[in-house]
XYZ file of C-alpha atoms in Angstrom:
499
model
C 0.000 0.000 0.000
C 1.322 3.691 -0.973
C 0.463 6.739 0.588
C -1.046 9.693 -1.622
C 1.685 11.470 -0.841
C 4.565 9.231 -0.818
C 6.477 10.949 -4.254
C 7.048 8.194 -6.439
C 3.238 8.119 -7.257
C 3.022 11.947 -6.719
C 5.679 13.578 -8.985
C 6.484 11.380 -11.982
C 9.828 12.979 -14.249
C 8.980 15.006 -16.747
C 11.397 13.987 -18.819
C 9.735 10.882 -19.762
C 6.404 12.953 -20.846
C 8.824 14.450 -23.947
C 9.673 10.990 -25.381
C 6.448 11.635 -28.023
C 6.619 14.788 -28.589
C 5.890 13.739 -32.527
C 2.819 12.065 -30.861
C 1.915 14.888 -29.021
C 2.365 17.899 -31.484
C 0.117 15.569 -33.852
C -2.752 15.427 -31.791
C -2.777 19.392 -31.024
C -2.251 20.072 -34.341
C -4.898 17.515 -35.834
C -7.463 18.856 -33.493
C -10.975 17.356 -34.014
C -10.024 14.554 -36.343
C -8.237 13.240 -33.343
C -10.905 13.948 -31.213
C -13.246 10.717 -31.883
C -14.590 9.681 -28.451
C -13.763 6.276 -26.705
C -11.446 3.615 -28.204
C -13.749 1.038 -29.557
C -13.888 2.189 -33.300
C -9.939 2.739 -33.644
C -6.906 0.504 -33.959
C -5.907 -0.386 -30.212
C -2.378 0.309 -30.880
C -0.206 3.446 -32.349
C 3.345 2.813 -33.870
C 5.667 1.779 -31.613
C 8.578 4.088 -30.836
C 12.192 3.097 -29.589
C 12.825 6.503 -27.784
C 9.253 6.085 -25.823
C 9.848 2.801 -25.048
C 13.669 3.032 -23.632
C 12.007 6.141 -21.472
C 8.998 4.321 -20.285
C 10.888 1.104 -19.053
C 13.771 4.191 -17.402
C 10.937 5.511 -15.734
C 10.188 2.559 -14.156
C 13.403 1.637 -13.165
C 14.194 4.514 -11.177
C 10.222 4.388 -9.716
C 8.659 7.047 -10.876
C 6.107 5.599 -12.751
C 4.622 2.035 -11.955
C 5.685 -1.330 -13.426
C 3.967 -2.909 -16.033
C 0.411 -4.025 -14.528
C 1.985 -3.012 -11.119
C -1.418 -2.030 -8.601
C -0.348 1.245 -6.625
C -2.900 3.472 -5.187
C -3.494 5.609 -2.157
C -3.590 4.480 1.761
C -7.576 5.167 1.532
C -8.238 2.157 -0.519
C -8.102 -0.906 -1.148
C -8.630 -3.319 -3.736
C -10.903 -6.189 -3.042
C -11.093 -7.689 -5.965
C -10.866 -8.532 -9.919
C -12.679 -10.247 -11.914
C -11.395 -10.672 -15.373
C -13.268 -10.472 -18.727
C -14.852 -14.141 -19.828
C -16.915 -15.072 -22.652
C -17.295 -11.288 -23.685
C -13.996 -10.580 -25.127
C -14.466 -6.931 -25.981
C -13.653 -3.765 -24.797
C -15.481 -3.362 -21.698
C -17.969 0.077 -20.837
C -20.128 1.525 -19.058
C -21.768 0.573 -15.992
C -25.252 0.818 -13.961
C -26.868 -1.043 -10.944
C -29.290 -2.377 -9.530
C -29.968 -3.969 -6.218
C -27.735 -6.744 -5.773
C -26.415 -6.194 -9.265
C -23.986 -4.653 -11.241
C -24.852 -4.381 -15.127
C -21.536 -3.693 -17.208
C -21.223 -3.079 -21.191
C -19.057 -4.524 -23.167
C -18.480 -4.090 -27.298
C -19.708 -7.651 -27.315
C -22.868 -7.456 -25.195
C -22.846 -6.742 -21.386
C -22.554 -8.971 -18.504
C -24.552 -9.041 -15.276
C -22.473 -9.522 -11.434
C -24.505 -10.670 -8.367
C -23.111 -8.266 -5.895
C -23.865 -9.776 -2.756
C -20.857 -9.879 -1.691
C -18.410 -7.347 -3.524
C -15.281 -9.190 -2.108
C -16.436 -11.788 -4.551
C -18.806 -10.954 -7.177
C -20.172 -13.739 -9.009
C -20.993 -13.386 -12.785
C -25.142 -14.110 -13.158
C -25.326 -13.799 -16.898
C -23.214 -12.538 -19.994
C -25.041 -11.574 -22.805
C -23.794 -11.847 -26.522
C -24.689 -8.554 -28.402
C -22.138 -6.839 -30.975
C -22.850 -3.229 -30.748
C -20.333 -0.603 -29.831
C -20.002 0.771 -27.402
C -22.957 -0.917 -25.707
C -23.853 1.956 -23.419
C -26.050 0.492 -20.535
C -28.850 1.582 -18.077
C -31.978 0.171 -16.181
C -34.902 0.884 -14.787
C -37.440 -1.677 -13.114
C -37.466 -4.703 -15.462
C -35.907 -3.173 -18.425
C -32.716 -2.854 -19.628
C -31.343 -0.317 -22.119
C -28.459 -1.068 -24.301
C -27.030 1.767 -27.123
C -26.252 0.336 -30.469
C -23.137 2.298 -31.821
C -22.489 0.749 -34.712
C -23.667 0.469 -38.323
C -25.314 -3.608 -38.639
C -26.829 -5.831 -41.071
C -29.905 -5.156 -38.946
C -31.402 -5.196 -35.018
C -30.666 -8.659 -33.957
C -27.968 -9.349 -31.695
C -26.434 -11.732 -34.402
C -26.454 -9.025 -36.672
C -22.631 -8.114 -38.061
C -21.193 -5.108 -39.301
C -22.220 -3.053 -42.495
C -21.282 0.239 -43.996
C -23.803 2.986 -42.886
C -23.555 3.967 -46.483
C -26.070 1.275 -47.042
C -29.834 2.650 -46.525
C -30.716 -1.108 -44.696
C -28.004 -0.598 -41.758
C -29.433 -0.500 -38.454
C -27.995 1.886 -35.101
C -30.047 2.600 -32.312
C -31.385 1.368 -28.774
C -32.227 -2.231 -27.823
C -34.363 -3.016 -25.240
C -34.379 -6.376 -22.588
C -36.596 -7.568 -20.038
C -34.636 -8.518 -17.182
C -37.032 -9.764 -14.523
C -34.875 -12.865 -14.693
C -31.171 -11.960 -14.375
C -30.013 -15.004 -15.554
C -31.944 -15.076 -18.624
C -32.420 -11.049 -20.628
C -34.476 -11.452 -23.322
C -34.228 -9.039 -25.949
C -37.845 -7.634 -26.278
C -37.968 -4.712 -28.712
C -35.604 -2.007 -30.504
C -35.572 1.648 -32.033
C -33.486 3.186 -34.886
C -31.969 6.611 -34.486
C -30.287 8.529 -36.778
C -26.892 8.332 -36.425
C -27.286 5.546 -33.909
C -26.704 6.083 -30.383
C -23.256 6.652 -29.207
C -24.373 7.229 -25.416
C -28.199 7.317 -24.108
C -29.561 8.450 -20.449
C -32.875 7.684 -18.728
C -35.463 10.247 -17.671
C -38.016 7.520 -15.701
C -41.313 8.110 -15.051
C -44.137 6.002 -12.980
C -45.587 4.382 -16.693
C -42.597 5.685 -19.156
C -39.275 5.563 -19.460
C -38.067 8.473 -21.542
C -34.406 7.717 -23.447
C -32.479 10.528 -24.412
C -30.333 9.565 -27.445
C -26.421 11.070 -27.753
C -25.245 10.738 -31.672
C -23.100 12.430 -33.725
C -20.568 12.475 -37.066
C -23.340 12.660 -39.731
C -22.645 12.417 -43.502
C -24.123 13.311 -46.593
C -23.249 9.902 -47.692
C -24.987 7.995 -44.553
C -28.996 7.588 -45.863
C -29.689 7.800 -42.108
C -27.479 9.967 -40.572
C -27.725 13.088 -42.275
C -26.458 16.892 -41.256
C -27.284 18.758 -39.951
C -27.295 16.503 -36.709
C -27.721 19.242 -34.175
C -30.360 17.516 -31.728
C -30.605 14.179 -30.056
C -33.746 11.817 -29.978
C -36.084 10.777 -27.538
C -37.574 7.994 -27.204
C -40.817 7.016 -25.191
C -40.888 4.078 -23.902
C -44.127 2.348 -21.719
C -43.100 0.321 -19.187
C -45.611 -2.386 -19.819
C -45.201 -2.585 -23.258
C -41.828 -1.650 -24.801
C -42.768 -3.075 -28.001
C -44.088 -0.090 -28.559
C -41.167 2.370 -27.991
C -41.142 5.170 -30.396
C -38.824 8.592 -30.960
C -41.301 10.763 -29.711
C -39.015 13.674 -30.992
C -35.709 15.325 -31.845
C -35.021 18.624 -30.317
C -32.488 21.019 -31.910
C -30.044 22.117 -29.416
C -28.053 23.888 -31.650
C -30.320 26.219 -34.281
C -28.798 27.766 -37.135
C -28.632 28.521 -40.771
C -26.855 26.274 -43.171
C -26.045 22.520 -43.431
C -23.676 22.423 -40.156
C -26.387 24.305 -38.165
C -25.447 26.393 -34.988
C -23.180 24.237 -33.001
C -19.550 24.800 -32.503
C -17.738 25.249 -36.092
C -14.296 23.606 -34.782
C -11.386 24.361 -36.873
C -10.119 26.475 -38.994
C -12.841 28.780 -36.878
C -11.167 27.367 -33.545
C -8.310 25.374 -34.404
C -8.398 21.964 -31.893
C -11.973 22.130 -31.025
C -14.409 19.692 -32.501
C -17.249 20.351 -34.528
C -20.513 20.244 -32.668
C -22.442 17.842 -34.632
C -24.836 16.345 -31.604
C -24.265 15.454 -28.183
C -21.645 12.561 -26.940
C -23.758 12.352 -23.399
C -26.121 13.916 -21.379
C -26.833 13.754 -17.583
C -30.366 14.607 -16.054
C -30.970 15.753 -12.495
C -34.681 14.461 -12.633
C -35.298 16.168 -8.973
C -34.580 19.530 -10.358
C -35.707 19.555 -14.049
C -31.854 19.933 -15.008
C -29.904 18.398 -17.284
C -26.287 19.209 -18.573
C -25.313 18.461 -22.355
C -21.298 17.390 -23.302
C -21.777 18.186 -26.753
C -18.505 17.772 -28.796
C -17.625 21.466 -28.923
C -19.861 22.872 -26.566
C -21.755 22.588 -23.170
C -25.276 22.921 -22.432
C -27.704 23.624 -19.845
C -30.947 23.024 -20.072
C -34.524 22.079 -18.806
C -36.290 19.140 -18.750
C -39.861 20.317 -17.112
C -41.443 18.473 -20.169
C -39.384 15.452 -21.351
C -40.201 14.957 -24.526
C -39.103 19.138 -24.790
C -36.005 19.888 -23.729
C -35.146 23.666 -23.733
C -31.925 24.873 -23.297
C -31.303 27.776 -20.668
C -27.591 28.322 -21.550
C -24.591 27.182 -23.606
C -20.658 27.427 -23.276
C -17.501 26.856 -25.399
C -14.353 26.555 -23.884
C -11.700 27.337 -27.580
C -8.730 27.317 -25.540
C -8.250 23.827 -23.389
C -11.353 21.872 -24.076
C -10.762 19.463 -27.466
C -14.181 17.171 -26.751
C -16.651 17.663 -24.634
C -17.436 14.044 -23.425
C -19.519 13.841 -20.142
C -21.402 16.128 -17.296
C -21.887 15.371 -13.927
C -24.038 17.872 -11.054
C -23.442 18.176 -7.805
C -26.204 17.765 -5.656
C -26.972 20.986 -5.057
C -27.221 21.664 -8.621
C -25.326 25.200 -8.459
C -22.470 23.120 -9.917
C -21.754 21.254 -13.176
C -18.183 18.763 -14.091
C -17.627 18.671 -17.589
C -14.931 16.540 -19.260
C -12.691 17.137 -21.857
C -12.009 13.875 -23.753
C -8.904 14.665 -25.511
C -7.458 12.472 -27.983
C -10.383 10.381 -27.693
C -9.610 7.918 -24.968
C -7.062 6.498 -27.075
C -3.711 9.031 -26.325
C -1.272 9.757 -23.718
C -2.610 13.060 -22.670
C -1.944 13.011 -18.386
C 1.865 14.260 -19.075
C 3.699 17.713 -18.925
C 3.691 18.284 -22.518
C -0.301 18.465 -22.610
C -0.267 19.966 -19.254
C -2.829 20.268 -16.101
C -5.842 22.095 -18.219
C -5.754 20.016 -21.145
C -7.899 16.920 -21.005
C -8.828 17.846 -18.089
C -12.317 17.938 -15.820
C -14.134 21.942 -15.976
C -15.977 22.704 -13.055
C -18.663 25.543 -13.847
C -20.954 26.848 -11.174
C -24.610 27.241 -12.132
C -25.182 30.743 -11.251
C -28.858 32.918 -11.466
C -32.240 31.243 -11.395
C -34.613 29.569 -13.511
C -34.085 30.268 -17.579
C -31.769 32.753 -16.668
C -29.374 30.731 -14.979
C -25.773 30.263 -16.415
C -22.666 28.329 -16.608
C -20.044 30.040 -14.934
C -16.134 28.694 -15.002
C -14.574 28.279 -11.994
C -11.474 25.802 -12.479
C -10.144 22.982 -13.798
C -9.123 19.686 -12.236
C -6.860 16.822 -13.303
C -5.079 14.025 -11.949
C -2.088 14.906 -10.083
C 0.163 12.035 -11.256
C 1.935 11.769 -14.500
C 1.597 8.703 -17.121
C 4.028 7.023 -19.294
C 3.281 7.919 -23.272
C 2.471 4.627 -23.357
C -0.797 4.771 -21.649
C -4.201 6.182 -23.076
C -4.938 8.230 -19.893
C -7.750 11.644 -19.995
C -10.648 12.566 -18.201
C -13.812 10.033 -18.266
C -16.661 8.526 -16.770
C -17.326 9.379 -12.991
C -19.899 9.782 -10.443
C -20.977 11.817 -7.221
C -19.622 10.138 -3.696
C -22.886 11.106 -1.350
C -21.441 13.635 1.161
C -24.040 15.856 2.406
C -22.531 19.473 2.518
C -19.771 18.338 0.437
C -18.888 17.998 -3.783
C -16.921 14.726 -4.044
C -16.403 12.734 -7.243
C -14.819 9.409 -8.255
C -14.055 9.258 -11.466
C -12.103 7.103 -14.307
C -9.102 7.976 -16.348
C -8.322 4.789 -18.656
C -4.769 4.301 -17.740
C -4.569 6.792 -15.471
C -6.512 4.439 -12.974
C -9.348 5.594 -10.829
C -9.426 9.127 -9.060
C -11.153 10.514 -5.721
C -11.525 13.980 -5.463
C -12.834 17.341 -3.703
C -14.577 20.225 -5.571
C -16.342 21.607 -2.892
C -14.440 24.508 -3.332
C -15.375 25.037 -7.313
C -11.780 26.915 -7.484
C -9.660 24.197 -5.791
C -10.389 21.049 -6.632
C -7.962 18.702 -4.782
C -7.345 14.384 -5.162
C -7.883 12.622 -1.823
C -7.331 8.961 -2.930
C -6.246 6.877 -6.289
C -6.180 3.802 -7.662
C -3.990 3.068 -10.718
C -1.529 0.317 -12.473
C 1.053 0.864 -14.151
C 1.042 0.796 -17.942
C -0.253 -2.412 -20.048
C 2.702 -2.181 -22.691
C 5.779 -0.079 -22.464
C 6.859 -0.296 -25.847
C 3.745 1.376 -27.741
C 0.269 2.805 -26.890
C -1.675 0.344 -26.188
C -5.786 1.105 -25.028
C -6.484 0.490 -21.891
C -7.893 1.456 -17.915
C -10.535 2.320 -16.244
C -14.082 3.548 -18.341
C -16.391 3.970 -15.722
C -15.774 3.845 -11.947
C -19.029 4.648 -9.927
C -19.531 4.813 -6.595
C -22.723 2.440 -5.661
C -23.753 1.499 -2.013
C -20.178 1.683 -0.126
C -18.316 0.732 -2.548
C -16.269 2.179 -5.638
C -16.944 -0.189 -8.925
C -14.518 0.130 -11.981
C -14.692 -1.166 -15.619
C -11.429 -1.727 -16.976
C -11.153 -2.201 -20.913
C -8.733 -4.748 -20.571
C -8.537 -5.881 -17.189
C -12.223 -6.861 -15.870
C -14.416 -5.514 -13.394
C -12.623 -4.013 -10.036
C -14.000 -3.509 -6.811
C -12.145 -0.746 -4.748
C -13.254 -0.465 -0.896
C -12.693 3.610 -0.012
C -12.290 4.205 4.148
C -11.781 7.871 4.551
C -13.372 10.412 7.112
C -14.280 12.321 4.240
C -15.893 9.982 2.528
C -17.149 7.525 4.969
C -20.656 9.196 5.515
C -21.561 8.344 1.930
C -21.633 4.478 3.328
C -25.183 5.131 4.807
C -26.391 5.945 1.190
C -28.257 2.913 0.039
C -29.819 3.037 -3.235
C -32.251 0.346 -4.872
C -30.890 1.725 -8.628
C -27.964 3.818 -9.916
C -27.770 4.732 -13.481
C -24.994 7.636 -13.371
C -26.071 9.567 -15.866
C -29.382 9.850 -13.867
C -28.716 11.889 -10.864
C -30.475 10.535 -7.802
C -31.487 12.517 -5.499
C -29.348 11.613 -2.426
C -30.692 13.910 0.356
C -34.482 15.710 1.224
């Protein structure tokens, strides 16, 4: 066990950060062509490179970085447990739960944990279901699975086909799962572009779905720009066959075939294009919801469900390349933003790229009602360098329940798991980490931690290549968050915690 502040985890040399600098000075130069979220659709490897090799195996010599697949983290937790990836060999996702359970996507379906006891979860079902990326949520007796990828057609033995092709199928697929051990798939909905991330807005006889796509073409029959909305999809609880797109809001209006998003480049060179929304998270208590929408971020109300309005809108030109997720606190007078640089598939936690660069923005939520706005406070990343052969930026991460306090855990691919503070909107601080040390140390390789949620006591991670961790967090800080106890958690559908 290593303390937080014991310096070979702390301060890693920065020398080692400039063995890429080819790498690097490609990515800010390339800007949003670079900037295609999550790993699943790229090769999983870049060319390997002598220099960054000799560097990365020096820095782990002299300890300043980890060994390969080396476990470090910080005195505050401990790892109970992994459980590696079985019958689903793809890149693993996101995660949501559910009583007892734990439901985690994978490019190759999803896979359902009995979590009774999270020293030693036991695998209930796995579910074979090409889709990428296989976002996941539930609610009651249905699941919700995002289908990312153009297919032959809706059935989970479909296989790939261009989107070019007017019969391809993307969208949402829907399973009952009153029987854990045996989903069955019950209906489905196309959406144009297909749908890259989804998030739930439940109601007592609905489920309302809204859909995250983006990257039209004039050359995809169903995915055509401008794509400046997202769908949403109604779906009745008692009979999902009948799920429809009840409508498609535009969240970006303007003139011309790109409508009124963010341009990107040449307009603002390393900023990508706004051409829909990568996720959205709702905050169903107070009507809120907060839009990470490629080149901008949104705020907006959710009164009526199926109407989304949008009370403000940000950019951030300078240091945000992609903006990937949202998370409130529970106040709601705050909002987390990431910036997905490089995609999820670069080496972006080093000195060359720098502390505000793929990096979380905190934004206070200032005003009231439709005249409330995004305000930027700071910006928070992880204090530890990574070798430039680990795929390491800001991702997927959810509230720890403090009342009185903002705390977050959150994942960083390679970069491990991070706990941190942002009470103060202008100093954010870590408090605890989990990490290994790089998968390969001879090229990039993808990688770490995709989601890492916190979910009655305990901190749950999907690794891409590793399996499903369970992390065990005992901190006077944190500790009052273990008499939390929720019956469902899907992250991207804020709870709400206190009265």
């Amino acid at each position: 066990m290593i303390s937080l502040h014991e310096p070979r985890i702390r301060h890693r040399r920065l020398g080692v950060m400039a063995a890429a600098a080819g790498l690097i000075a490609t990515l800010l130069a390339a800007g949003p062509a670079v900037a295609t979220p999550d790993p699943g659709d790229a090769s999983a490897t870049t060319a390997t490179s002598a220099s960054l090799a000799a560097q990365t195996r020096s820095a782990i010599a002299d300890g300043e970085i980890p060994g390969q697949d080396e476990v470090v983290h910080s005195a505050n937790i401990e790892h109970l447990t992994n459980i590696p990836k079985d019958a689903l060999a793809g890149i693993n996702s996101d995660l949501a739960f559910q009583g007892k359970y734990a439901f985690a996507g994978n490019y190759d379906g999803f896979r359902i944990f009995d979590l009774s006891n999270p020293k030693a979860p036991k695998t209930v079902a796995q579910v074979l279901c090409p889709g990428s990326q296989n976002d996941i949520t539930v609610s009651g007796n249905l699941l919700f699975l995002s289908t990312d990828s153009s297919r032959s057609d809706n059935s989970c033995a479909s296989t790939t086909q261009p989107a070019t092709e007017k019969s391809s199928w993307e969208g949402m697929k829907i399973f009952d799962i009153s029987d854990k051990r045996n989903p069955k798939y019950v209906a489905a909905v196309e959406t144009a572009c297909g749908s890259h991330t989804h998030t739930l807005v439940p109601s007592k006889k609905n489920v309302y779905i809204y859909v995250s796509s983006y990257s039209p073409s004039t050359t995809f029959p169903d995915c055509q720009p401008p794509h400046d909305g997202i769908s949403v999809i109604k779906v009745p609880r008692k009979a999902p066959e009948k799920s429809a797109i009840v409508n498609f809001p535009v969240l970006f209006p303007g003139e011309g075939p790109d409508g009124g998003g963010n341009p990107g480049a040449p307009t603002n060179p390393g900023v990508s294009k706004t051409t829909g929304c990568h996720d959205i998270t709702v905050l169903p208590s107070k009507d809120l919801a907060a839009g990470a929408c490629m080149g901008d971020g949104i705020l907006f109300d959710i009164k009526n469900p199926e109407q989304p309005k949008v009370i403000d809108r940000v950019q951030d030109n300078v240091n945000f390349a992609f903006w990937h997720s949202a998370t409130f606190n529970q106040k709601a007078d705050k909002v987390v933003f990431t910036d997905e640089l490089g995609g999820g598939g670069a080496a972006t936690c080093n000195a060359t790229i720098g502390p505000n660069r793929g990096a979380d923005g905190i934004y206070d939520i200032v005003g009231k009602g439709d005249k409330r706005k995004l305000v930027f406070r700071s910006y928070f990343k992880i204090p530890r360098h990574q070798a430039d052969t680990e795929n390491c930026v800001a991702h997927n991460g959810s509230l720890i329940p403090v009342k009185g306090k903002d705390l977050m855990v959150q994942a960083w691919y390679q970069g491990g798991v991070s706990v941190w503070d942002f009470t103060d909107s202008s100093k954010p601080k870590e408090i605890g980490y989990f990490e290994r040390g790089p998968l390969t140390t001879d090229t990039m390789t993808t990688g770490g931690s995709w989601s890492a949620y916190y979910y009655n006591g305990y901190i749950y991670s999907n690794d891409i290549a590793k399996g499903f961790d369970v992390l065990k967090l005992s901190d006077r800080r944190t500790d009052p968050a273990k008499r939390v106890r929720l019956d469902e958690l899907n992250v991207q559908t804020q709870p709400e915690y206190f009265d």
